[in-house]
Coordinates of C-alpha atoms and ligand atoms in Angstrom, one line a residue:
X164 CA -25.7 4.9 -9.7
X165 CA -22.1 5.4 -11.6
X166 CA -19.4 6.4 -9.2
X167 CA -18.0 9.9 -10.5
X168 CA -14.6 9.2 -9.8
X169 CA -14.6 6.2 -12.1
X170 CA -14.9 8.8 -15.0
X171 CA -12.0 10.5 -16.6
X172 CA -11.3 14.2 -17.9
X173 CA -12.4 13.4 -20.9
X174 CA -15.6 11.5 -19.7
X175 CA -16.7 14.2 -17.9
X176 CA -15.9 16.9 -21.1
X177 CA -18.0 14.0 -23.5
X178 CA -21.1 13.9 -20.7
X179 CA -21.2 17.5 -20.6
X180 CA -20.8 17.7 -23.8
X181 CA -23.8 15.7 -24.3
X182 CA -25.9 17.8 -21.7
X183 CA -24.7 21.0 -23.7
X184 CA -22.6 22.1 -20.6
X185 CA -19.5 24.0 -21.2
X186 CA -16.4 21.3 -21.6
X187 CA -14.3 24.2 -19.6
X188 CA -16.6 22.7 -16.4
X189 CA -15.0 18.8 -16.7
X190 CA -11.6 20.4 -15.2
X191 CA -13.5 22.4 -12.2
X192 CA -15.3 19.7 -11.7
X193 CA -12.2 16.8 -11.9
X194 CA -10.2 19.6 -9.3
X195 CA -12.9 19.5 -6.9
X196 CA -13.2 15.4 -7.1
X197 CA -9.5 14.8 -6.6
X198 CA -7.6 17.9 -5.4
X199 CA -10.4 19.0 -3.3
X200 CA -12.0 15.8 -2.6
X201 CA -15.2 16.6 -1.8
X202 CA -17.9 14.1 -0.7
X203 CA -20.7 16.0 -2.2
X204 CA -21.7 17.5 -5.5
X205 CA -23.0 21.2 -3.4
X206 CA -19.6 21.5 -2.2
X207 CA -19.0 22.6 -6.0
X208 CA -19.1 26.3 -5.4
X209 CA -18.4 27.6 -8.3
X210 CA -21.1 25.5 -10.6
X211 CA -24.5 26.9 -10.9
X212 CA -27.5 25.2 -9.4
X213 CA -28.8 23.2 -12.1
X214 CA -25.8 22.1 -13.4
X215 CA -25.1 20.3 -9.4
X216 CA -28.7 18.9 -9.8
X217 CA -27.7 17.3 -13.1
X218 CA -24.5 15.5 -11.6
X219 CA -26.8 14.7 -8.6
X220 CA -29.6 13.3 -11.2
X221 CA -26.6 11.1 -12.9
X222 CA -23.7 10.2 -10.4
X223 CA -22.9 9.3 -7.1
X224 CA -19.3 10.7 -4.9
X225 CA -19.0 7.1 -2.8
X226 CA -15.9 8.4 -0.4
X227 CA -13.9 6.5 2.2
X228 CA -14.1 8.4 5.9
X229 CA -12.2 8.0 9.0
X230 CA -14.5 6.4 11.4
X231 CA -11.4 5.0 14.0
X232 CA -8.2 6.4 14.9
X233 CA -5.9 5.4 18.0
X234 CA -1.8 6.7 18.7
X235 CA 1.0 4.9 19.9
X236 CA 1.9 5.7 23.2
X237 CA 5.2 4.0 23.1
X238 CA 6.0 5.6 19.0
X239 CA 4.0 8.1 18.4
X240 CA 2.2 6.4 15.3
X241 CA -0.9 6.3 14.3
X242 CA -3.4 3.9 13.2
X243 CA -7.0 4.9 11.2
X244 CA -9.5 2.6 10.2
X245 CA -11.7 3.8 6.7
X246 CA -15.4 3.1 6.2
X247 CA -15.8 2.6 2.8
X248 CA -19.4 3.4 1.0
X249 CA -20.6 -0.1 1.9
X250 CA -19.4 -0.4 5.1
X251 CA -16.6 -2.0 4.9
X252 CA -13.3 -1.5 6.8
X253 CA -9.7 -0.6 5.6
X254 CA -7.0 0.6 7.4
X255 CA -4.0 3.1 7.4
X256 CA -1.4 3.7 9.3
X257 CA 1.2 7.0 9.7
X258 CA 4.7 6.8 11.3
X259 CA 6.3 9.9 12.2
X260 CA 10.2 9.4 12.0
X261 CA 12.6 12.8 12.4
X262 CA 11.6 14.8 9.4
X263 CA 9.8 12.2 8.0
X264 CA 6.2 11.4 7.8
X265 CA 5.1 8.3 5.8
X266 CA 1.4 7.1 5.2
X267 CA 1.2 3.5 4.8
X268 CA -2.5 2.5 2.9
X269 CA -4.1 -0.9 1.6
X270 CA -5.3 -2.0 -1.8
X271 CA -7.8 -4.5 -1.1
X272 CA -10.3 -4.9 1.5
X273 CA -7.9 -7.9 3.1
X274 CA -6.3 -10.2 0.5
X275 CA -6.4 -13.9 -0.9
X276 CA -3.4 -14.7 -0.4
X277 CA -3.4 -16.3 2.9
X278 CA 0.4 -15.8 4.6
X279 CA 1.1 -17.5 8.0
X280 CA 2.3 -14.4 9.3
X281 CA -0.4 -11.7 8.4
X282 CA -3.2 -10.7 9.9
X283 CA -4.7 -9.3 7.3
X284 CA -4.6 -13.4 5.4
X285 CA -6.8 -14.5 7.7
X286 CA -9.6 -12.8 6.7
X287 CA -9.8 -13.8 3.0
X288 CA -10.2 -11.2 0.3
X289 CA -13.4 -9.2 0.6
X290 CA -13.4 -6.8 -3.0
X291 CA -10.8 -4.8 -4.4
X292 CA -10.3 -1.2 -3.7
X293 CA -11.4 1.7 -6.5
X294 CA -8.8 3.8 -7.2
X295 CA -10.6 6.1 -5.5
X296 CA -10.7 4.5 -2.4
X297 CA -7.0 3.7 -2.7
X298 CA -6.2 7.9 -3.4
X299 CA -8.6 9.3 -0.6
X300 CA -6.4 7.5 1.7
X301 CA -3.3 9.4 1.0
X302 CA -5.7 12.3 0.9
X303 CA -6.6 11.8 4.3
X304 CA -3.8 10.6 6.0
X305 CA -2.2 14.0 4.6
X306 CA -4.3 15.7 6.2
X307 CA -4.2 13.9 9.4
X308 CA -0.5 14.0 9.4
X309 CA -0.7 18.1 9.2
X310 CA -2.9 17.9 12.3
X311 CA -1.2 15.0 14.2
X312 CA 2.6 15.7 13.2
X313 CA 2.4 19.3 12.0
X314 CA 3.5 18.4 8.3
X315 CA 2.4 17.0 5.0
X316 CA 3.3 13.5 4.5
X317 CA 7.0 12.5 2.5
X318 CA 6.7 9.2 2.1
X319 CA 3.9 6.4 0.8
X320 CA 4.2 2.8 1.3
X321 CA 1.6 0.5 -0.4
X322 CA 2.0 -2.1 2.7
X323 CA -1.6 -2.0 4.3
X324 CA -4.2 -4.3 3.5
X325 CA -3.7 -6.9 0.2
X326 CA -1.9 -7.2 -2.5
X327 CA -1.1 -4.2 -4.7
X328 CA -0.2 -6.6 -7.5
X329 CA -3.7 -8.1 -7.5
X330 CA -5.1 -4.9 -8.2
X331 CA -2.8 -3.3 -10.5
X332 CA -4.5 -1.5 -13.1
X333 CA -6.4 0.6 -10.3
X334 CA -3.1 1.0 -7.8
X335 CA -1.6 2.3 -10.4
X336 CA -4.3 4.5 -11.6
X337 CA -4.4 5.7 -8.2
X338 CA -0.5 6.4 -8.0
X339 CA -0.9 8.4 -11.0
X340 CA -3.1 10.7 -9.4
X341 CA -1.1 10.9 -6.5
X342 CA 2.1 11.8 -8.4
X343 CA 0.0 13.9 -10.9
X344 CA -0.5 17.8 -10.9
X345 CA -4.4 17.0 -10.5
X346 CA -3.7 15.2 -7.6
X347 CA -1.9 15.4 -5.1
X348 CA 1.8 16.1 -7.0
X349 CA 3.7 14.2 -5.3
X350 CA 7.0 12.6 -5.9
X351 CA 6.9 9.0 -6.9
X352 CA 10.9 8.2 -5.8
X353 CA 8.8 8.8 -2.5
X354 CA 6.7 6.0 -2.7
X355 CA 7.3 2.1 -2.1
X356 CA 4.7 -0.4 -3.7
X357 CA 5.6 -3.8 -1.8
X358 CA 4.3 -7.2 -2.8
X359 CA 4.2 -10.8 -1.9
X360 CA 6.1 -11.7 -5.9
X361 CA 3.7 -12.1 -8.2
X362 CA 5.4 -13.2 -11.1
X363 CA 3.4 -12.5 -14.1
X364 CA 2.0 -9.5 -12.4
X365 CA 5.7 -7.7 -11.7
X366 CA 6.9 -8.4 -15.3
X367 CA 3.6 -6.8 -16.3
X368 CA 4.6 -3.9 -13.8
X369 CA 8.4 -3.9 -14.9
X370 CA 7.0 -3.1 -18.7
X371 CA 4.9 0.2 -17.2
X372 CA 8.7 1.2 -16.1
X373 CA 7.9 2.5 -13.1
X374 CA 9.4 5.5 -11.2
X375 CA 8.3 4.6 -7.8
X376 CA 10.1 2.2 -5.5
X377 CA 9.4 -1.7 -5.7
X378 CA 9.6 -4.0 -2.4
X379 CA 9.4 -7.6 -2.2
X380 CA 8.3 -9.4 0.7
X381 CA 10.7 -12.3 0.9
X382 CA 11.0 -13.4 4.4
X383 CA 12.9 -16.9 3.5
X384 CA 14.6 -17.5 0.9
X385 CA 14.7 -21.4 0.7
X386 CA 11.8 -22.4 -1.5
X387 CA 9.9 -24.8 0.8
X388 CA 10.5 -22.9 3.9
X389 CA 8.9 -20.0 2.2
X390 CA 5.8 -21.9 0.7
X391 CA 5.4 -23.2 3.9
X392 CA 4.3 -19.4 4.9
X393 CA 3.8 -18.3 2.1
X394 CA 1.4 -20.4 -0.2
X395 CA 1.8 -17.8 -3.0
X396 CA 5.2 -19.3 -3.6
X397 CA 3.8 -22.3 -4.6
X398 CA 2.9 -20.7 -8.0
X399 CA 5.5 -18.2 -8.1
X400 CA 8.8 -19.9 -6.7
X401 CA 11.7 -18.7 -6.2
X402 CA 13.4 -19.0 -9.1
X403 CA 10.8 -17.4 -11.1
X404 CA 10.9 -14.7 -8.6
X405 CA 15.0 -14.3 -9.3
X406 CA 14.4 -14.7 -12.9
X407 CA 11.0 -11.7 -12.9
X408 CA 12.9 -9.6 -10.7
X409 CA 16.3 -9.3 -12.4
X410 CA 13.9 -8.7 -15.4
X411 CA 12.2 -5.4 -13.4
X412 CA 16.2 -4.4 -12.9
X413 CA 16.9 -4.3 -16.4
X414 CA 13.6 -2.1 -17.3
X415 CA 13.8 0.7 -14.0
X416 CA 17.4 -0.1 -13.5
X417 CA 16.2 0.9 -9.6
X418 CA 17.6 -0.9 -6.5
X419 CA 14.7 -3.4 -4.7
X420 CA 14.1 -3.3 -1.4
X421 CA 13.8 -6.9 0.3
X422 CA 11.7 -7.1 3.6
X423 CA 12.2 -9.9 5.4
X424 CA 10.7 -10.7 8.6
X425 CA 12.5 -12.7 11.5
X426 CA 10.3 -15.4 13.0
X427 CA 12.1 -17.3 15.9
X428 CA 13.1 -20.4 14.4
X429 CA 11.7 -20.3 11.6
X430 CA 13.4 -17.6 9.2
X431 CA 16.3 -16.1 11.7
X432 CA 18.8 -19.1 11.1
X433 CA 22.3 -18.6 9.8
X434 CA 21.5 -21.0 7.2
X435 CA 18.7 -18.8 6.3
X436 CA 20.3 -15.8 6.3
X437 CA 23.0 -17.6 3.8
X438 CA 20.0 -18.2 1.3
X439 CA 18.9 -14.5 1.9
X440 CA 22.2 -13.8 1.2
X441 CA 22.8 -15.8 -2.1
X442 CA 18.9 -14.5 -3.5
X443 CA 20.5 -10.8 -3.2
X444 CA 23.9 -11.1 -5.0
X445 CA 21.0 -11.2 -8.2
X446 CA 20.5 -7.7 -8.1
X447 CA 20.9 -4.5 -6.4
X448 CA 19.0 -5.0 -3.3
X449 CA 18.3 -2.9 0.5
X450 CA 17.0 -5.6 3.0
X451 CA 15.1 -4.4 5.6
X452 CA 15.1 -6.5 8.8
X453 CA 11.7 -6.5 10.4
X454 CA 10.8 -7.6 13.9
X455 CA 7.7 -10.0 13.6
X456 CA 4.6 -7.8 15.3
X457 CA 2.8 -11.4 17.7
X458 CA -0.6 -11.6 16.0
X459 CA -3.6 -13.7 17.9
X460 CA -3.6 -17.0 17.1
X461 CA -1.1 -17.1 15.2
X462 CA 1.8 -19.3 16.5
X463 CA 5.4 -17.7 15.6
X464 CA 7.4 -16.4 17.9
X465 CA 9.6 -13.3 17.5
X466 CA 13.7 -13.8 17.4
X467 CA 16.0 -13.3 20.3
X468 CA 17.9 -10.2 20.1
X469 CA 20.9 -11.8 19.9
X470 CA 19.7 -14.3 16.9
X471 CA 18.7 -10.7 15.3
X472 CA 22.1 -9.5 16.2
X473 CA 24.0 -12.5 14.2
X474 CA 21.5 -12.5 11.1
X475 CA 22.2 -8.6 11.1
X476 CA 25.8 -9.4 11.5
X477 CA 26.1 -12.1 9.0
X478 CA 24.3 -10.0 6.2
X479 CA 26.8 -7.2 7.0
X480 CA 30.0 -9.3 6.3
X481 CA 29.0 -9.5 2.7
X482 CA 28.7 -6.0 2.0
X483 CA 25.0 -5.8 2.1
X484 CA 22.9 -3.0 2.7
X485 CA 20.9 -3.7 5.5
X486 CA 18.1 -2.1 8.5
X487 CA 16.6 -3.2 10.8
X488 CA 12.6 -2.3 11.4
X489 CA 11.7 -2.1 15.0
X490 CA 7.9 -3.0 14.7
X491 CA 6.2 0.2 15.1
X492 CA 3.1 0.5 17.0
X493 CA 2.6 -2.4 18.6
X494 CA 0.2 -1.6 21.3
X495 CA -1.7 -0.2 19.0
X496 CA -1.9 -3.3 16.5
X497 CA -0.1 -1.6 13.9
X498 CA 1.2 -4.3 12.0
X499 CA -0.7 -5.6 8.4
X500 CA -4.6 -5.9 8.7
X501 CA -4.7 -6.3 12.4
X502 CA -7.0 -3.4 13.5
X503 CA -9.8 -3.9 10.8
X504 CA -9.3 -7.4 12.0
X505 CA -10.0 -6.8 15.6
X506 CA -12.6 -4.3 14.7
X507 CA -14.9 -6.8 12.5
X508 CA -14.8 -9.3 15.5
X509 CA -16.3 -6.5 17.6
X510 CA -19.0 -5.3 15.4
Ligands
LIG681 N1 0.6 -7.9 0.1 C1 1.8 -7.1 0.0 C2 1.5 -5.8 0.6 C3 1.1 -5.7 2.0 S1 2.6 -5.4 2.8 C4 3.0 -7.8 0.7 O1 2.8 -8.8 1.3 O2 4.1 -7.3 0.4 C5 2.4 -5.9 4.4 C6 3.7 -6.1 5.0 O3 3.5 -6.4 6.4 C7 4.4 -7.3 4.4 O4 5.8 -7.1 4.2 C8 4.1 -8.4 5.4 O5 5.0 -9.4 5.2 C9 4.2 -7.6 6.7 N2 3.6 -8.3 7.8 C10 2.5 -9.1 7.7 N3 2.2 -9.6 8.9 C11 3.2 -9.2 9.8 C12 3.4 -9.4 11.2 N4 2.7 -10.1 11.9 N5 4.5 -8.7 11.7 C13 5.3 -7.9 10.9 N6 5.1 -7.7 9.6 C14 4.0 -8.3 9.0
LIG682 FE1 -1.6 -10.7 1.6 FE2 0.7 -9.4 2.0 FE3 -0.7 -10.3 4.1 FE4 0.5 -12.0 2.5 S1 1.5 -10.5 3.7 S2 -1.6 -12.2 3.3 S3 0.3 -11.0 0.5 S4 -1.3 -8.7 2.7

């Protein structure tokens, strides 16, 4: 049976419309799907009886739920696993931070792309997630963040599960409604879509000219040091990547945030911090240090504090803007696919 949710405003005015329902019921019906979000067609109080029984007769609600949460002892994040309608698991994290809370949420059910690094590569892509499934998250987690931290979420980042840019036309679908007054109304300078560097896909993206914020996952910048872990580079190398990214400059004229995670050896060299150095003089950029969260069997090793300390150092001295991103949650598995991970090798 059709999903509801895959219907717009005006699809639900035209089916009513066809039923001889009143069109002024598609708008209490779209407010209880998305700003209400409830998981079943008798939670529509103000409809009559018959009119329930003919959404019943036609559509399905197929929502996400919370079936797993655990808290960081050590940060105070927390980690939730979703069940989505056919049993499959996603996951979402929140981090509390001062007055900040942010929600980070997935867009696939794991992701093709296979990094070294991730967690969440390991498992292969299983399906793509509805826009749906990719809003009821942030519903959610907003909810849970009233309950666990006392206050509505601030901040979104699209860094879960897969790859946002693989699944564009329904991410984006879904940030509409989170930024839109049926949604949830929220601000999209608040929310941070990150991806591996798809070429095609971000020049596709740069056209929409976004308001939200864009990060790339760079973690080397030498080409065959980043192919080696990241295949995706193979097709999209770095110089396309220079060449797509200056081009998303020039359309949202918006700074982009480069995350790059320091693997002992491997990407926390001076030489490499030179490259990282040289890819950011292309644009206006915010790097973001992050501390590589040890994943099971996977072999890389996190840097030595004072290898961190000199790459931090180095970036400094050329006037860069630059963090570094203690790995939150780590006893709790926080980091990219991990937790559905561990969970499907349970069940
Ligand atoms: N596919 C997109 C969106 C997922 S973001 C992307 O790659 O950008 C997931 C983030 O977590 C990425 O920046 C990724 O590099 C990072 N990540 C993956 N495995 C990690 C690990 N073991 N430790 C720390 N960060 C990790
Ligand atoms: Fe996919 Fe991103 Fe993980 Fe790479 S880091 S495998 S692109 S989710």
């Amino acid at each position: 049976m059709q999903n509801i949710k895959e219907l717009s405003l005006d699809e639900i005015k035209d089916f009513l419309q066809q039923k001889n329902e009143k069109g002024f019921r598609a708008k209490q019906i779209y407010g209880w799907l998305w700003q209400k979000n409830v998981k079943d067609f008798d939670q529509m109080s103000n409809l009559s009886k018959s009119l329930r029984e003919l959404l019943k007769s036609e559509f399905e609600i197929k929502p996400i739920k919370i079936t797993y949460s655990v808290k960081s002892d050590k940060d105070n994040s927390s980690k939730y696993a979703f069940m989505t309608h056919d049993n499959l698991l996603i996951e979402g994290v929140l981090i509390p931070d001062k007055k900040r809370v942010t929600a980070c949420i997935s867009t696939q059910v794991g992701c093709p792309l296979t990094c070294k690094f991730c967690a969440t590569g390991t498992m292969g892509l299983k399906r793509n997630l509805t826009k749906a499934e990719i809003y009821e998250q942030v519903f959610l987690l907003n909810q849970e963040a009233t309950k666990a931290y006392g206050h509505e979420l601030t901040n979104i980042v699209i860094m879960g599960m897969g790859e946002p840019l693989l699944n564009l036309n329904n991410t984006l679908n879904a940030i509409e409604l989170i930024t839109g007054s049926d949604g949830l109304a929220m601000s999209p300078q608040r929310i941070t879509l990150s991806t591996s560097g798809l070429v095609k896909q971000l020049k596709r993206l740069a056209d929409t000219e976004p308001k939200f914020n864009l990060a790339i996952s760079l973690h080397s910048a030498t080409n065959n040091n980043r192919s080696s872990i990241m295949p995706v580079n193979i097709r999209n190398p770095l110089p396309a990547l220079v060449e797509a990214l200056k081009y998303y400059h020039k359309k949202t004229q918006k700074r982009i945030t480069i995350e790059y995670l320091l693997i002992g050896g491997l990407t926390d060299r001076l030489e490499d911090a030179k490259a990282l150095a040289d890819f950011c003089r292309n644009f206006p950029t915010k790097i973001n240090l992050i501390e590589f969260n040890p994943v099971e069997h996977i072999d890389y090793k996190k840097s030595k504090p004072k290898d961190i300390t000199k790459f931090h150092e180095f970036l400094l001295s050329k006037n860069l803007v630059v963090t570094i991103r203690r790995s939150k949650g780590q006893d709790i598995s926080a980091a990219c696919g991990q937790l559905a991970v561990e969970k499907e090798k349970n069940a």
